[in-house]
mmCIF file of C-alpha atoms in Angstrom:
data_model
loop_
_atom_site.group_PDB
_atom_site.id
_atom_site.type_symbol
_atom_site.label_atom_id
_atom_site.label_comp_id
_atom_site.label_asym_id
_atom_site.label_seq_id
_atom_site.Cartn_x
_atom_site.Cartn_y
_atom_site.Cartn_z
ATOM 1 C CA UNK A 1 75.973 117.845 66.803
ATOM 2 C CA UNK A 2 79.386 117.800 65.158
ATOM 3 C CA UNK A 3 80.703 120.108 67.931
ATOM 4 C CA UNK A 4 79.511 117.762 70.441
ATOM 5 C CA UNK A 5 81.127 114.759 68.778
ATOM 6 C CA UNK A 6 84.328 116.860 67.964
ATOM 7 C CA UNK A 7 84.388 117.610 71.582
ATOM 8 C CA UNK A 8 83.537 114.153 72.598
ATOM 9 C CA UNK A 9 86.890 112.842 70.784
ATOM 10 C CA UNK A 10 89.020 115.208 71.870
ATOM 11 C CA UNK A 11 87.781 114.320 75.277
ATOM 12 C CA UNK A 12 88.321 110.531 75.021
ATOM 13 C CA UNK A 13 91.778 110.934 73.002
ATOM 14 C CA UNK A 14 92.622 112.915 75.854
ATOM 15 C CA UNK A 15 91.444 111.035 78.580
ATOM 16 C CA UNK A 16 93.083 107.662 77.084
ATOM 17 C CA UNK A 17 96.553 109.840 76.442
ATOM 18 C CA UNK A 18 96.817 110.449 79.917
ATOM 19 C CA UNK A 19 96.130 106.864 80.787
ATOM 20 C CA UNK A 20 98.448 105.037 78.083
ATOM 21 C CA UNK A 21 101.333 107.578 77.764
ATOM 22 C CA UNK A 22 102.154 109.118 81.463
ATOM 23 C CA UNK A 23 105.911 110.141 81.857
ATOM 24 C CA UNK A 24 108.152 108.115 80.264
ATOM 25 C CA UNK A 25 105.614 106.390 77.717
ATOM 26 C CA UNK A 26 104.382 103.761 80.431
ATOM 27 C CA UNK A 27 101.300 102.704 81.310
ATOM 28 C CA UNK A 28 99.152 104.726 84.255
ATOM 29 C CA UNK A 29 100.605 103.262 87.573
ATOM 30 C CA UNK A 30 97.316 101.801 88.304
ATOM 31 C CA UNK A 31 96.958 99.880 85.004
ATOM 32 C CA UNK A 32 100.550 98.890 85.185
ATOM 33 C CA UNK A 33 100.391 97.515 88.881
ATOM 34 C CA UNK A 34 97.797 95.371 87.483
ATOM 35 C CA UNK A 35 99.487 94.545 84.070
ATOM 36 C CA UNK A 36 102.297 92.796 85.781
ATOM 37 C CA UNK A 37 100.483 90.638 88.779
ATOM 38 C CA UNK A 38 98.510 89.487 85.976
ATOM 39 C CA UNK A 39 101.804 88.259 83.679
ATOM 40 C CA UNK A 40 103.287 87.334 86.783
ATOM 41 C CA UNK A 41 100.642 84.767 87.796
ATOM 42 C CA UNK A 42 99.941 83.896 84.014
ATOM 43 C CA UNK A 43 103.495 83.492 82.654
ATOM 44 C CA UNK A 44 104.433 82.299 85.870
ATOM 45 C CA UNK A 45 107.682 84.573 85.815
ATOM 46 C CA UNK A 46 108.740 86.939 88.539
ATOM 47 C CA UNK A 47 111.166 89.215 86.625
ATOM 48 C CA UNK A 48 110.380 89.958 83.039
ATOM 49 C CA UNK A 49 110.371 93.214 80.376
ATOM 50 C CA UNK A 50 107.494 94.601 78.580
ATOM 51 C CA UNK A 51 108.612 96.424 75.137
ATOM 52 C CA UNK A 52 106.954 98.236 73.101
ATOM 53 C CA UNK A 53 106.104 96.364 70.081
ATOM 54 C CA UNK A 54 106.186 98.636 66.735
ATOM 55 C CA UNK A 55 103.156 96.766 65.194
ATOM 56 C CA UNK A 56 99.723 98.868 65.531
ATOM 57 C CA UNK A 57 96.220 97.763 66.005
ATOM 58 C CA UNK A 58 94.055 100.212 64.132
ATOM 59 C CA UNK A 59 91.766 102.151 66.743
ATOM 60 C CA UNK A 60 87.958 101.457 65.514
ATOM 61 C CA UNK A 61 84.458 102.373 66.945
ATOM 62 C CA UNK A 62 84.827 99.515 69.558
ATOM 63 C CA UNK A 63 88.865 99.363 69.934
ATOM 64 C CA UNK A 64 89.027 104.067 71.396
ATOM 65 C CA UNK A 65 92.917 103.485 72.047
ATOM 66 C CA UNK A 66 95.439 100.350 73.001
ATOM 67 C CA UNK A 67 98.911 99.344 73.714
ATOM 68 C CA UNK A 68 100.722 96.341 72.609
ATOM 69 C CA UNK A 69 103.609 95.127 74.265
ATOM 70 C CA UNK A 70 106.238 92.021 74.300
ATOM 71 C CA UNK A 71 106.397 90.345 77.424
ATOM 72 C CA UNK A 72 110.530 89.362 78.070
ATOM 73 C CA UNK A 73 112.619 87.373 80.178
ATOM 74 C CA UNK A 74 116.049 88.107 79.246
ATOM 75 C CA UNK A 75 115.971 88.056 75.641
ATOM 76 C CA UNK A 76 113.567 85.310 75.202
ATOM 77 C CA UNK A 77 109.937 86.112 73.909
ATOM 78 C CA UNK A 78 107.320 85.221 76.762
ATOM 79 C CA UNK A 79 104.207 86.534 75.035
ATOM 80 C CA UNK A 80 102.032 89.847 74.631
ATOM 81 C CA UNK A 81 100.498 91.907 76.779
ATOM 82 C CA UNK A 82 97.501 94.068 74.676
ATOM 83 C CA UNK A 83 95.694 96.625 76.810
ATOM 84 C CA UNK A 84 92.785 98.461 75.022
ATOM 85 C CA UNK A 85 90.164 100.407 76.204
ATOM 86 C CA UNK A 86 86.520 100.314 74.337
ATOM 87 C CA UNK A 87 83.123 101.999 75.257
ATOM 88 C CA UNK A 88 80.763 101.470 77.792
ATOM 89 C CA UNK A 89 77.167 102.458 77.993
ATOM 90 C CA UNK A 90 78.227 105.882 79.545
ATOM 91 C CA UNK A 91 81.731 105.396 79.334
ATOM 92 C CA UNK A 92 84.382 103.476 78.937
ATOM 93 C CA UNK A 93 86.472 100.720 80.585
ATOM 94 C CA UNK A 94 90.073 99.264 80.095
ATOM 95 C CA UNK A 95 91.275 95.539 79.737
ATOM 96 C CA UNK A 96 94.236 93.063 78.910
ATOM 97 C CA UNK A 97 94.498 90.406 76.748
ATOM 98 C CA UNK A 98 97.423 88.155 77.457
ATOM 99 C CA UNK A 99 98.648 86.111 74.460
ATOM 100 C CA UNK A 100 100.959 83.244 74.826
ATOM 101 C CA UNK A 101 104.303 83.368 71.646
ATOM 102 C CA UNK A 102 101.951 81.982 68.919
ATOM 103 C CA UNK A 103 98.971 84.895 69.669
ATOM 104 C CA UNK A 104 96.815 82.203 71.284
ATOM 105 C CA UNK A 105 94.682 84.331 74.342
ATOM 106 C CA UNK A 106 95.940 83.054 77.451
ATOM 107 C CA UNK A 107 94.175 85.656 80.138
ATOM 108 C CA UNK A 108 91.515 88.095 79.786
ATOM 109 C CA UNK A 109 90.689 90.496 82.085
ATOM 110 C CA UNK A 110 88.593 93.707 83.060
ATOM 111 C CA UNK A 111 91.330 95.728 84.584
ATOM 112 C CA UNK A 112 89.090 99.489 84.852
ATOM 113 C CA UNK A 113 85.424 99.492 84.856
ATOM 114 C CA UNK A 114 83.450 102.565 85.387
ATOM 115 C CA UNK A 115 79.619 102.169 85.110
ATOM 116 C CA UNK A 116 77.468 101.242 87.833
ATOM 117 C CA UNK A 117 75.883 98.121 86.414
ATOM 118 C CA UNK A 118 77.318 95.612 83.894
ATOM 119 C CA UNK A 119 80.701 94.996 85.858
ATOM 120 C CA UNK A 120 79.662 91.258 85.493
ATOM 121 C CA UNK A 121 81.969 91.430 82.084
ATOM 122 C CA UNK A 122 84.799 91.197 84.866
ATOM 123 C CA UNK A 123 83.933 87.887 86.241
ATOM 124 C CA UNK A 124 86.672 85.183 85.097
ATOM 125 C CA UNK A 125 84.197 82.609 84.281
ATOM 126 C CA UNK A 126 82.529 85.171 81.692
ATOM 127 C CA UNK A 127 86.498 86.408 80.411
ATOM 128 C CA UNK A 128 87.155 82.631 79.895
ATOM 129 C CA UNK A 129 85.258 82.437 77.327
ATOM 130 C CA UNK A 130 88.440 84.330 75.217
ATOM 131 C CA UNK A 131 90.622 81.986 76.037
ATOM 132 C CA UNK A 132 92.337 79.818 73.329
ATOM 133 C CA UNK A 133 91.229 81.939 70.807
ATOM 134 C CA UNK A 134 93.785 83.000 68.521
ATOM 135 C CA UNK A 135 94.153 85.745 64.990
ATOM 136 C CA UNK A 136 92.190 83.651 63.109
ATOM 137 C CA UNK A 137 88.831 82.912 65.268
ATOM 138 C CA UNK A 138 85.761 85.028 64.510
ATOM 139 C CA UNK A 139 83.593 85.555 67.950
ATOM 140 C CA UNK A 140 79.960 86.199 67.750
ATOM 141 C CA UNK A 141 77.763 88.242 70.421
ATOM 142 C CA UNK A 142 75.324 85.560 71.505
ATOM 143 C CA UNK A 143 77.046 82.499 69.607
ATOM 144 C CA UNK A 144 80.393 82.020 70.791
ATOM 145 C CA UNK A 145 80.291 84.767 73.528
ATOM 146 C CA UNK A 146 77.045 84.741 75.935
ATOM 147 C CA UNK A 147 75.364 87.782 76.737
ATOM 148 C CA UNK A 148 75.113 89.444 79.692
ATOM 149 C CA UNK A 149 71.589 90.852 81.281
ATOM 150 C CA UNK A 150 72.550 94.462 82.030
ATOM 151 C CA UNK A 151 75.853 94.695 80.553
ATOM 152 C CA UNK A 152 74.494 94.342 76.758
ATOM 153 C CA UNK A 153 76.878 97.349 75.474
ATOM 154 C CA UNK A 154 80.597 96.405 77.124
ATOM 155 C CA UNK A 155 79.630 93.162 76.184
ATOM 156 C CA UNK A 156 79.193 94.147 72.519
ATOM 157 C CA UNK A 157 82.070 96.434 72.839
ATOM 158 C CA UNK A 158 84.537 93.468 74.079
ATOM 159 C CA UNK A 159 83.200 91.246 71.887
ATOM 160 C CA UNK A 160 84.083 93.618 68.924
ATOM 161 C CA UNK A 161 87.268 95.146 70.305
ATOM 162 C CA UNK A 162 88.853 91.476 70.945
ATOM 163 C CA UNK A 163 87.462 90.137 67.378
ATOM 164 C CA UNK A 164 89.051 93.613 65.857
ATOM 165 C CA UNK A 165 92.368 92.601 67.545
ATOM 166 C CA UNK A 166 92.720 89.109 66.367
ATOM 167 C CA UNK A 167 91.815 90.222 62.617
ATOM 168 C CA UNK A 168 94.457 92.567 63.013
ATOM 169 C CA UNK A 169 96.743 90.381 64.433
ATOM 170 C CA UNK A 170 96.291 88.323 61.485
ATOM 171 C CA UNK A 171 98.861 90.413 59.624
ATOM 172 C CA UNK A 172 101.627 90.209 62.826
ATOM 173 C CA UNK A 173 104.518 88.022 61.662
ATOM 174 C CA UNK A 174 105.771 85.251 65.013
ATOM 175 C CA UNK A 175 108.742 85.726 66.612
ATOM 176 C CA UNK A 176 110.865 82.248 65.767
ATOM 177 C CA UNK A 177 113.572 81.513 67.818
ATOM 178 C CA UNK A 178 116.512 79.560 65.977
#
């Protein structure tokens, strides 16, 4: 059993490696296609930067890898892009979380899913449900966040992975512009 889950991690942490850190540290051309319609359309910019920002969200059980980035026009601070990736039933699926300059969620989406059932968790009117919630609001599977029929893991798993990166964001100190 230990093999198997030894196996199972090296598996995912090199799955999501190839995903999050293609040549040149960027995102997977798919993923990053996506990354910037979305800020595009949400931020309402057309040209912009994403950095790499140096603060980390801890991986956990829900949260298997992620990448947080500064959105930029010029030199002024748009926002944050976050894209994680957390467990499905069989697998796993990737997703951004847009947050405006004061970590407020602005967008949510389901950018990769891979099962067969439960892709319902990528339907904007169940991802709006994330929005205006900011480091210090505390989402609950069934309360604040409605199940899903069929999709009862991923929903579980965003639930978690998005509550896990607003209690880590907690700690992030805001960019103030003078």
């Amino acid at each position: 059993m230990i093999r198997f889950l030894t196996f199972f991690s090296l598996s995912i942490t090199l799955f999501m490696s190839s995903l999050f850190l293609p040549k040149n540290d960027s995102l997977s051309k798919n993923i990053e296609k996506q990354v910037q319609k979305e800020i595009r359309k949400t931020f309402n910019v057309e040209i912009f930067n994403l950095e790499q920002n140096t603060f980390k969200i801890p991986n956990n059980s829900f949260l298997q890898a992620s990448t947080f980035l500064e959105i930029r026009t010029q030199e002024t601070l748009q926002g944050y892009a976050f894209i994680g990736t957390a467990p499905s039933k069989t697998d796993s699926f990737e997703y951004l979380v847009l947050l405006n300059k004061d970590l407020i969620i602005v967008k949510a989406k389901v950018l990769i899913y891979r099962e067969d059932y439960g892709g319902e968790i990528g339907s904007k009117r169940w991802l709006s449900q994330f929005i205006s919630k900011d480091r210090f609001s505390i989402l609950g599977y069934g309360k604040e966040i409605i199940p899903i029929s069929g999709a009862t893991i991923s929903v579980k798993s965003m639930t978690s992975s998005i509550n896990h990166l607003l209690q880590s964001l907690q700690g992030f100190e805001i960019e103030t512009t003078p």
